Each structure stands twice: as structure tokens, then as C-alpha cells.
Tab-separated table of C-alpha atoms in Angstrom:
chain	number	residue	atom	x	y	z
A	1013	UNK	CA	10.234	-6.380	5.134
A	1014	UNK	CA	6.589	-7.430	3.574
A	1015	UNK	CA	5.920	-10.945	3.407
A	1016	UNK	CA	5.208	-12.165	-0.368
A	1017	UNK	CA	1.724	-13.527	-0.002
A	1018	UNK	CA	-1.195	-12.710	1.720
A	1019	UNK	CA	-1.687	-14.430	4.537
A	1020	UNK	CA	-4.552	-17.044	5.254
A	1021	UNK	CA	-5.250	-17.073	8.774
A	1022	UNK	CA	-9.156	-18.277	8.646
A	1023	UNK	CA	-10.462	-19.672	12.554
A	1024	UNK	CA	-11.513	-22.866	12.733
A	1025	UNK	CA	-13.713	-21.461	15.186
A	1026	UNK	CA	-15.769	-19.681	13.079
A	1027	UNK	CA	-17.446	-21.906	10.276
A	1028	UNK	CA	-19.517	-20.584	7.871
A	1029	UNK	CA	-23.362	-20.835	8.114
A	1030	UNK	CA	-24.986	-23.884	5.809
A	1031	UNK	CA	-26.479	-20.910	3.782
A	1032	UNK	CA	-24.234	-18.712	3.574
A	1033	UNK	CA	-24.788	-15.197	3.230
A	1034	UNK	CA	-24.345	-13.785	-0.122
A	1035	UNK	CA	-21.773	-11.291	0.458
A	1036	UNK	CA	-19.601	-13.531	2.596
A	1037	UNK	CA	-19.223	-15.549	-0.401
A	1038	UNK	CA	-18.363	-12.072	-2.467
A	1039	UNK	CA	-15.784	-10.769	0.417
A	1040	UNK	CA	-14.369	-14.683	0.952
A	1041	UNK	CA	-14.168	-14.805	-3.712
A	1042	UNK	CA	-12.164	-11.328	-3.265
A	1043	UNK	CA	-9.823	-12.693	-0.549
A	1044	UNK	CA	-9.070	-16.287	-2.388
A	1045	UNK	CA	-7.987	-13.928	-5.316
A	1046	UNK	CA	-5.795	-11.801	-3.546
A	1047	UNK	CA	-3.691	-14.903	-2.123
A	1048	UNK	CA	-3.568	-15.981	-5.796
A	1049	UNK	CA	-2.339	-13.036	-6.826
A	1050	UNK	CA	1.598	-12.482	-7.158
A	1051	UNK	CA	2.716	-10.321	-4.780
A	1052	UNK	CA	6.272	-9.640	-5.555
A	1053	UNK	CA	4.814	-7.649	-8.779
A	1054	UNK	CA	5.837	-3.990	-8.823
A	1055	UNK	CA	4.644	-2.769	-11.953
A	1056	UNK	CA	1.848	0.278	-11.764
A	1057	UNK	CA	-0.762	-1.145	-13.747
A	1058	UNK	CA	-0.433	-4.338	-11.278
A	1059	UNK	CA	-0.623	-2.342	-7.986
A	1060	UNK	CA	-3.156	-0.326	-9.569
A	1061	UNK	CA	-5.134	-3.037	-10.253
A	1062	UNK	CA	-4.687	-4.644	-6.517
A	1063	UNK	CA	-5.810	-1.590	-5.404
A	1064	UNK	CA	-9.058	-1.126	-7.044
A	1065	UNK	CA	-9.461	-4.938	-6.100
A	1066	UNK	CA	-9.323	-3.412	-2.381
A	1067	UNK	CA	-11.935	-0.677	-3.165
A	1068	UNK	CA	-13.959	-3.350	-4.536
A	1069	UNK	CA	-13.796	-5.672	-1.263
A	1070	UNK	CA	-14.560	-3.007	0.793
A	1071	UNK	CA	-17.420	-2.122	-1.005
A	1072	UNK	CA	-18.871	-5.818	-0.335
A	1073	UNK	CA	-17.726	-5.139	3.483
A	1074	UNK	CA	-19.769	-2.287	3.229
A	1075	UNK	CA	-22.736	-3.991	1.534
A	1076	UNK	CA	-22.575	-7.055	4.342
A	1077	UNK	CA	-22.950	-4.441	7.232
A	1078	UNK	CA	-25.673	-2.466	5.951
A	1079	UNK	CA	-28.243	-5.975	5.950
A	1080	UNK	CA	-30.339	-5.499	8.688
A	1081	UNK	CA	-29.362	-9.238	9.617
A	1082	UNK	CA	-26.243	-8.201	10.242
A	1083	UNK	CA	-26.717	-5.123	12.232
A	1084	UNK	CA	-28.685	-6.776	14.365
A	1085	UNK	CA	-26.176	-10.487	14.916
A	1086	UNK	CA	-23.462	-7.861	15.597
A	1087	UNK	CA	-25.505	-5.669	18.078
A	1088	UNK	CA	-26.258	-7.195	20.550
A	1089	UNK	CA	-24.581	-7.306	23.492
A	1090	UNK	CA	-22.869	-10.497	24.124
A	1091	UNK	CA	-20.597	-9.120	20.642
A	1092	UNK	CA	-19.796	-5.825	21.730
A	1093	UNK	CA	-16.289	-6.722	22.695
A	1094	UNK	CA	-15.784	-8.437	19.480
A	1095	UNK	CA	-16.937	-5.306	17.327
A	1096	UNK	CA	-14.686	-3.090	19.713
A	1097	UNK	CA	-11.763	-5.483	18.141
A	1098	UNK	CA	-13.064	-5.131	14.946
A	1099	UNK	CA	-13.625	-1.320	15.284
A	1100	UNK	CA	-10.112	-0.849	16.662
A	1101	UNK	CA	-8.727	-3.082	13.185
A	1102	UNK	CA	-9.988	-0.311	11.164
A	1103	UNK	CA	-8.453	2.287	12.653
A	1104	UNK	CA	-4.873	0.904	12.347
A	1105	UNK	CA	-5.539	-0.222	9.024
A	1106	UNK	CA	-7.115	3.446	8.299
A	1107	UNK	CA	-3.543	5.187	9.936
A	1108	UNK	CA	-1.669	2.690	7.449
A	1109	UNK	CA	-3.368	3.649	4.732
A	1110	UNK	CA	-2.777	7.109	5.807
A	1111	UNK	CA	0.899	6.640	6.392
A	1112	UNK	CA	1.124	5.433	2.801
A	1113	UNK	CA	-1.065	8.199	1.199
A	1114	UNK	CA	1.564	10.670	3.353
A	1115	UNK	CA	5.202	9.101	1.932
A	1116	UNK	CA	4.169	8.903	-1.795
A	1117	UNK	CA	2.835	12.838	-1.674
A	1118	UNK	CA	6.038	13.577	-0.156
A	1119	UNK	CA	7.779	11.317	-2.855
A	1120	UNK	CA	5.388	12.965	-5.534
A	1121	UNK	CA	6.404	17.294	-4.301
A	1122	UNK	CA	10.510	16.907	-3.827
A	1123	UNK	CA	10.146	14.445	-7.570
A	1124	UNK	CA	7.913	17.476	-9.078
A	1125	UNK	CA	10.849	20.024	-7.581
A	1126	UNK	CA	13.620	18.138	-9.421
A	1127	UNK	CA	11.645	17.950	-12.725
A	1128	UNK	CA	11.115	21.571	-12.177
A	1129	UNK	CA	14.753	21.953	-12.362
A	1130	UNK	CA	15.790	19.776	-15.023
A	1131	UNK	CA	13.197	21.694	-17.440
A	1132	UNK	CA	14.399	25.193	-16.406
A	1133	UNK	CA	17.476	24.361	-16.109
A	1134	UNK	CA	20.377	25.919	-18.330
A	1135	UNK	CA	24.133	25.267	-18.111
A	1136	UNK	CA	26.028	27.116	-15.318
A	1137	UNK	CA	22.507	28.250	-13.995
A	1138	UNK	CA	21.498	25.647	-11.146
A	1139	UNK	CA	23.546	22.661	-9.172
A	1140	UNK	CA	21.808	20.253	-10.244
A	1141	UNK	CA	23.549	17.873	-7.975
A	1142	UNK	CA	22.389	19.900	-5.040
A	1143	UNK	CA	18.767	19.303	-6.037
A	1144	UNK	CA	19.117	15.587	-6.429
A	1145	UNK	CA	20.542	15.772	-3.338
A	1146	UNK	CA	18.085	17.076	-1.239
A	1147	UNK	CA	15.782	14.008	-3.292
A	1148	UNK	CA	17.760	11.799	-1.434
A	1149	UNK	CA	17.771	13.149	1.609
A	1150	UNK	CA	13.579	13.291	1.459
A	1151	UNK	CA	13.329	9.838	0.365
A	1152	UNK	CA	15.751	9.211	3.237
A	1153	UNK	CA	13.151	10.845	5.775
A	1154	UNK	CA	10.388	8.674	3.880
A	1155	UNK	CA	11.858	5.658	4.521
A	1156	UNK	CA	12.372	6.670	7.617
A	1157	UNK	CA	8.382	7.135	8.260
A	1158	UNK	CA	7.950	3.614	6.811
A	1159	UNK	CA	10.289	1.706	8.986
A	1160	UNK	CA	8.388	3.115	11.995
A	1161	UNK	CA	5.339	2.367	10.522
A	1162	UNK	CA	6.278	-1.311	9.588
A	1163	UNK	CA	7.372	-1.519	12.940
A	1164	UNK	CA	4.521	-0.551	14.969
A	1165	UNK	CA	2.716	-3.090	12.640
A	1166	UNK	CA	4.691	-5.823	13.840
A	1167	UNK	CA	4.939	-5.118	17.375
A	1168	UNK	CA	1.181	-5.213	17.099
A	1169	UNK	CA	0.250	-8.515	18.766
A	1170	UNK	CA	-3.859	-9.085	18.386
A	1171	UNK	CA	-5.413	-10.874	21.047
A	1172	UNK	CA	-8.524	-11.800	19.533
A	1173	UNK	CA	-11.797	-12.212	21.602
A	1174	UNK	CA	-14.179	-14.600	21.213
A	1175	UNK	CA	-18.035	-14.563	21.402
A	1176	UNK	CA	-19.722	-16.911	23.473
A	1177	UNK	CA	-22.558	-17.344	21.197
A	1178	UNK	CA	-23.419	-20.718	19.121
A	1179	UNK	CA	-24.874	-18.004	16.361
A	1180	UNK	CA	-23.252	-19.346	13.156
A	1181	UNK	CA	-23.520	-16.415	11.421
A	1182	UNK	CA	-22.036	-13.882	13.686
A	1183	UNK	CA	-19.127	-15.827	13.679
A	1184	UNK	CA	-18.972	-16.143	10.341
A	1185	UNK	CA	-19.324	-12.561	9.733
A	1186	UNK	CA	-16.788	-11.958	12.687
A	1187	UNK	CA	-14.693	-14.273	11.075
A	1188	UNK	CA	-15.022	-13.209	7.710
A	1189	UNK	CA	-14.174	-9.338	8.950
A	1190	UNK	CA	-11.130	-10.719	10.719
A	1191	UNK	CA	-9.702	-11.895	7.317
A	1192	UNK	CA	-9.857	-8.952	5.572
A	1193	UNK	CA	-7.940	-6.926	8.176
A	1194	UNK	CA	-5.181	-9.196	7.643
A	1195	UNK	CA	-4.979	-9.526	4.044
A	1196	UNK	CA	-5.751	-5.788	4.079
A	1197	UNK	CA	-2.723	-5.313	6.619
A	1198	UNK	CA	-0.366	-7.644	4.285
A	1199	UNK	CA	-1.272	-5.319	1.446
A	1200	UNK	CA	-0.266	-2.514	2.947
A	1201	UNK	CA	3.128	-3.805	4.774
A	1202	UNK	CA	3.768	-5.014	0.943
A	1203	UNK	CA	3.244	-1.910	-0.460
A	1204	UNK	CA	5.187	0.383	2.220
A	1205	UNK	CA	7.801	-1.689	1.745
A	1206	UNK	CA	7.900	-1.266	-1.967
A	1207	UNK	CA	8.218	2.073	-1.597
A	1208	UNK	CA	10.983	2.307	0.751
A	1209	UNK	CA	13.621	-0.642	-0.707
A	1210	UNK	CA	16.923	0.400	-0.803
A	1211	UNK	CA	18.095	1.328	-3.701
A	1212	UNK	CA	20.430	-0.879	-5.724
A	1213	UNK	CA	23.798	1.020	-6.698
A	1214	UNK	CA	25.618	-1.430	-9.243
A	1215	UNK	CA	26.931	0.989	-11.929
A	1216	UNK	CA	25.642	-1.614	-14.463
A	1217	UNK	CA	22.033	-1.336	-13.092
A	1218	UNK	CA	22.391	2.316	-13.889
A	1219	UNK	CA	23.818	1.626	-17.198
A	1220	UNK	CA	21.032	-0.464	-17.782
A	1221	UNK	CA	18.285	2.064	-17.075
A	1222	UNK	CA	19.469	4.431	-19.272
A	1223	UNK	CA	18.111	1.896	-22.051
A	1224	UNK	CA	14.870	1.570	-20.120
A	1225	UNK	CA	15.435	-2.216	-20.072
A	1226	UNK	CA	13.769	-4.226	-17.452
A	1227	UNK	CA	16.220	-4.455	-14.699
A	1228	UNK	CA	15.785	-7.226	-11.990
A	1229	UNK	CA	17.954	-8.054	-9.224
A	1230	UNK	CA	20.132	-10.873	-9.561
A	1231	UNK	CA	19.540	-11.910	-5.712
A	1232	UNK	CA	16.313	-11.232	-5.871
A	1233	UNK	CA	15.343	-12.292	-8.981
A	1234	UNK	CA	12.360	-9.548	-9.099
A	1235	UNK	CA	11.694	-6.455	-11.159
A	1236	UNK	CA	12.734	-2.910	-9.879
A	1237	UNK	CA	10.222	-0.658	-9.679
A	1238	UNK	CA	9.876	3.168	-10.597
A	1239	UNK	CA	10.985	4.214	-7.127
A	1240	UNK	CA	14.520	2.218	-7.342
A	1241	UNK	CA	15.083	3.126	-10.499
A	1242	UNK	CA	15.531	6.769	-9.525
A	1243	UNK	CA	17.017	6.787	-6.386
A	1244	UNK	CA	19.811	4.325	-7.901
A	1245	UNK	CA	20.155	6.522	-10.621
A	1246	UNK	CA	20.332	9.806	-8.203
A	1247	UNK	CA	23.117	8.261	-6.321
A	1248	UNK	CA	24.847	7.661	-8.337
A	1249	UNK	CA	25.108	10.889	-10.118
A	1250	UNK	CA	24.921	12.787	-7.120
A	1251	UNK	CA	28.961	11.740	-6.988
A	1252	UNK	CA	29.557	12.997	-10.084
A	1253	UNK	CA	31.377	16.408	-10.597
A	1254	UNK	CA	31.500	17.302	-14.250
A	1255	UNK	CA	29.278	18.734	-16.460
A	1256	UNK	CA	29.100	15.879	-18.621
A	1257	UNK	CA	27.587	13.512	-16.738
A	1258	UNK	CA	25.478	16.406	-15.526
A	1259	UNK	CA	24.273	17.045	-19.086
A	1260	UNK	CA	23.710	13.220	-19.613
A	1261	UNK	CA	21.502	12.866	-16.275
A	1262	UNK	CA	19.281	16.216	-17.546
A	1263	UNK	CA	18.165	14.481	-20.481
A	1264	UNK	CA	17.848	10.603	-19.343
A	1265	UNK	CA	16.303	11.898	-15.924
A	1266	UNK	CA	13.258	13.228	-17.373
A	1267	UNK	CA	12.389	10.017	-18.510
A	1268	UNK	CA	12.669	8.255	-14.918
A	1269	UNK	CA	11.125	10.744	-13.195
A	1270	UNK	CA	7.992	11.011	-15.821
A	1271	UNK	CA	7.534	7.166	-15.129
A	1272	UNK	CA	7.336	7.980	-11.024
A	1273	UNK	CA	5.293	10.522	-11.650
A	1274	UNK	CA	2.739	8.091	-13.627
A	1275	UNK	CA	3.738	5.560	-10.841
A	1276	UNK	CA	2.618	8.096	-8.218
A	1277	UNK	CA	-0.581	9.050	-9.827
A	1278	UNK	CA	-1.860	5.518	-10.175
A	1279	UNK	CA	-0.586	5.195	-6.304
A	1280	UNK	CA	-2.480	8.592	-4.990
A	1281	UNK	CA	-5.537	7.512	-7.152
A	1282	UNK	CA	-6.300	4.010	-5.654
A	1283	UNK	CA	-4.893	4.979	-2.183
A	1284	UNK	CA	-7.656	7.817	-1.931
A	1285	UNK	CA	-10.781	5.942	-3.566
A	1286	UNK	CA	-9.369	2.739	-1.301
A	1287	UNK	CA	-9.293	5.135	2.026
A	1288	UNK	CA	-12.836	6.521	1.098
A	1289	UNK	CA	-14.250	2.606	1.390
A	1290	UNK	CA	-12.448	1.689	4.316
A	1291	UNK	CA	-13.696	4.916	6.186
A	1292	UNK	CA	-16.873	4.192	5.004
A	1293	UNK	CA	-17.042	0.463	6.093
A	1294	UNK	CA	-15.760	1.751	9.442
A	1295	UNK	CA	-18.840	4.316	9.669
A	1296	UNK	CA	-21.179	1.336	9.111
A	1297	UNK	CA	-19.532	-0.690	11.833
A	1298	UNK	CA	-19.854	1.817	13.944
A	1299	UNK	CA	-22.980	2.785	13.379
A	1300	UNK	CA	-23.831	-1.058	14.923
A	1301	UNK	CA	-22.797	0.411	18.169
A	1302	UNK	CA	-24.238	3.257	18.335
A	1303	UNK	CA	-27.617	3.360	16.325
């Protein structure tokens, strides 16, 4: 699964200029903070924060290749190669961000069906254990889509190239660009993987939610988010045959699934503006190749 920090990779190859430019100092401030942060946090306001941190360092990324000085250290031709790389980053890091915008809208339509249900529904009218079936069996197919995509991500192996130039601040802009693909790939792998843990099925966690306590696992010592607490509460009443504990699930359901659905918003919200920057950064970097 994702690894709990962000990673800090930085070449020794590629030391920053004596004067460094201004953004690199923004974009390397943005980076320090995201190692600092806690990654293991799963609550909405804190992913929804780390988000709009994202949107924020890809607006400096955006910034840093639109100076002239820049353009013109990454055009030329000794580089090309290197912005190829860099070009060829963004895309992955674009279909990731893609990946994630596609299992949360699927998440988001089968959670809106089953709310649908429970507010319609009246006794003897619907199965409502049908319905949270077919939940399941989406969030199987979800999790699904993740795995692949985690697994293409590590079966990626970079091969970075290397400029030939003594120009300090190419490679510090290189460098620099380098960095935030990896954090920016870390972020992701931790949030897919969020999204997809497997549910924990202890009839005591369940218990537990009911009283919208904060439930963390024991072996994991870390707080379950929105998208646990469902699908262990699903399972386990999608075993259950009488209309009692069908009645019970109606009412403490709603509650659950209102919280994903907040959960989801604040996830479509900064995945879109975030996907916006990085599409526009990418534009810019292209744009160095082909002016």
C-alpha cells in the first residue's frame, strides 16, 4: 500500500544556484511542508487541506516556468531529453490524478443510489439488502481499478537523464521539478490507497459506529475514515435477514453515508481544482518545446 511519508529523494547532482530563484525557494517551502505533514491522517478537512496545498504548489510550478529565464535554461537543446522526462512525469501523474477523480465519482453515484433508497424506502417496499449489495460489489470493482493503478505505479522504474551542462540553474530547476513529481506521486499512491482499504468487519467496530465514536484500528493504531466506515457497516448488514436490523441500518445509515457524501465532495472539489494546475503546469512545460 502507500508509504506514510513523502518521500525526499533530492540529487546531489543538482545544487541549487547561490541566488536562488525565488520560486524554487516557494516550490522547495511547499515540499519541506508536505514531508512534515502527517500522512496517515484521514480526516476530510485534512485531505482537503493537503489538497489545496497541491493546487497551491502547482501554481508556483506554474509561476517558475512562465520566467523567461527559465524558458529559455530549459530550451535549449542540450535539455531536451531532460524536459521529455519531465514532460512524460506529468502525464502519469495527470492519469493518476485521473484514476482518482474516476473511483470516488463512482464511489459518490452507487452511495447517492443507496441514499436514494433508504429515503424512499417503506417497509416491505424495496430489499434493501440487495441495494447495499450491489454497493459492495461497486466498491469491489473500485478497488479493483486502484490496485491496477498502484501497480503500474510501482512497476514504474524512472531512469532519470542527466544534462551535461555546468548551468546551475537548470539543474536546479530540473531538480526542483523532479521533486515534486515524487512527492506529488506519494500523494496520490496515499490517497488511492485510502480509498480502497479493506474494510474492517469486527462486529464491535460496527457497534461502535453506530455511536459515531472515533474508531481506530487496534493494529494499526490509525483513524478509519468515511469510506471504511460504510463498507464495514454494509457488510455486515448485508448478512442480516430480518427486518429489524433492516429498520436499524435505514435510520443509522443515513448518517454514514451523509458523512461520505461530505467526504466525497471535499475529495471531487480539490481533485478537480488540483487537475486544472497540473494540466496547466504541463501546458507551460510544453510550451518550452514547442514555442
Amino acid at each position: 500500500m502507500a508509504s506514510q511519508t513523502f518521500h525526499h529523494t533530492r540529487c546531489n547532482s543538482f545544487p541549487l544556484p547561490s541566488r536562488p530563484n525565488p520560486f524554487i525557494s516557494q516550490i522547495d517551502e511547499h515540499l519541506n511542508r508536505f514531508r512534515a505533514s502527517d500522512a496517515t491522517s484521514t480526516s476530510s478537512s485534512s485531505i482537503s487541506h493537503k489538497l489545496n496545498g497541491f493546487k497551491d504548489l502547482y501554481d508556483c510550478v506554474d509561476k517558475l516556468l512562465q520566467l523567461p529565464s527559465s524558458q529559455q535554461a530549459l530550451a535549449q537543446e542540450q535539455h531536451k531529453e531532460c524536459v521529455n522526462e519531465l514532460l512524460d512525469g506529468t502525464l502519469r501523474l495527470l492519469e493518476l490524478c485521473s484514476t482518482a477523480k474516476d473511483v470516488v465519482l463512482q464511489t459518490k453515484e452507487i452511495s447517492n443510489e443507496l441514499q436514494s433508497v433508504l429515503r424512499r424506502r417503506k417497509s416491505g417496499e424495496i430489499e434493501l439488502v440487495s441495494e447495499v449489495r450491489k454497493y459492495i460489489t461497486s466498491r469491489k470493482v473500485v478497488k479493483k481499478t486502484i490496485h491496477k493503478a498502484l501497480g503500474n505505479l510501482k512497476a514504474i522504474q524512472r531512469k532519470h537523464v542527466f544534462s551535461p551542462s555546468e548551468d546551475h540553474e537548470t539543474k536546479a530547476i530540473v531538480s526542483i521539478l523532479r521533486e515534486v513529481e515524487e512527492v506529488t506521486s506519494s500523494m496520490f499512491e496515499h490517497l488511492l490507497s485510502l480509498i480502497s482499504r479493506p474494510e474492517p468487519g469486527s462486529l464491535s467496530l460496527v457497534s461502535k459506529l453506530w455511536h459515531h465514536k472515533k474508531v481506530a484500528c487496534e493494529d494499526a493504531g490509525r483513524e478509519v475514515n468515511e469510506f471504511e466506515k460504510v463498507d464495514a457497516a454494509l457488510k455486515f448488514f448485508a448478512g442480516q435477514k430480518n427486518s429489524k436490523s433492516e429498520n436499524i441500518m435505514s435510520v443509522e445509515m443515513k448518517n454514514l453515508l451523509k458523512d461520505l457524501e461530505l467526504f466525497i465532495q471535499d475529495l471531487e472539489d480539490g481533485l478537480e481544482c488540483l487537475f486544472r494546475c497540473m494540466i496547466k503546469a504541463r501546458v507551460s512545460l510544453l510550451n518550452i518545446l514547442t514555442p
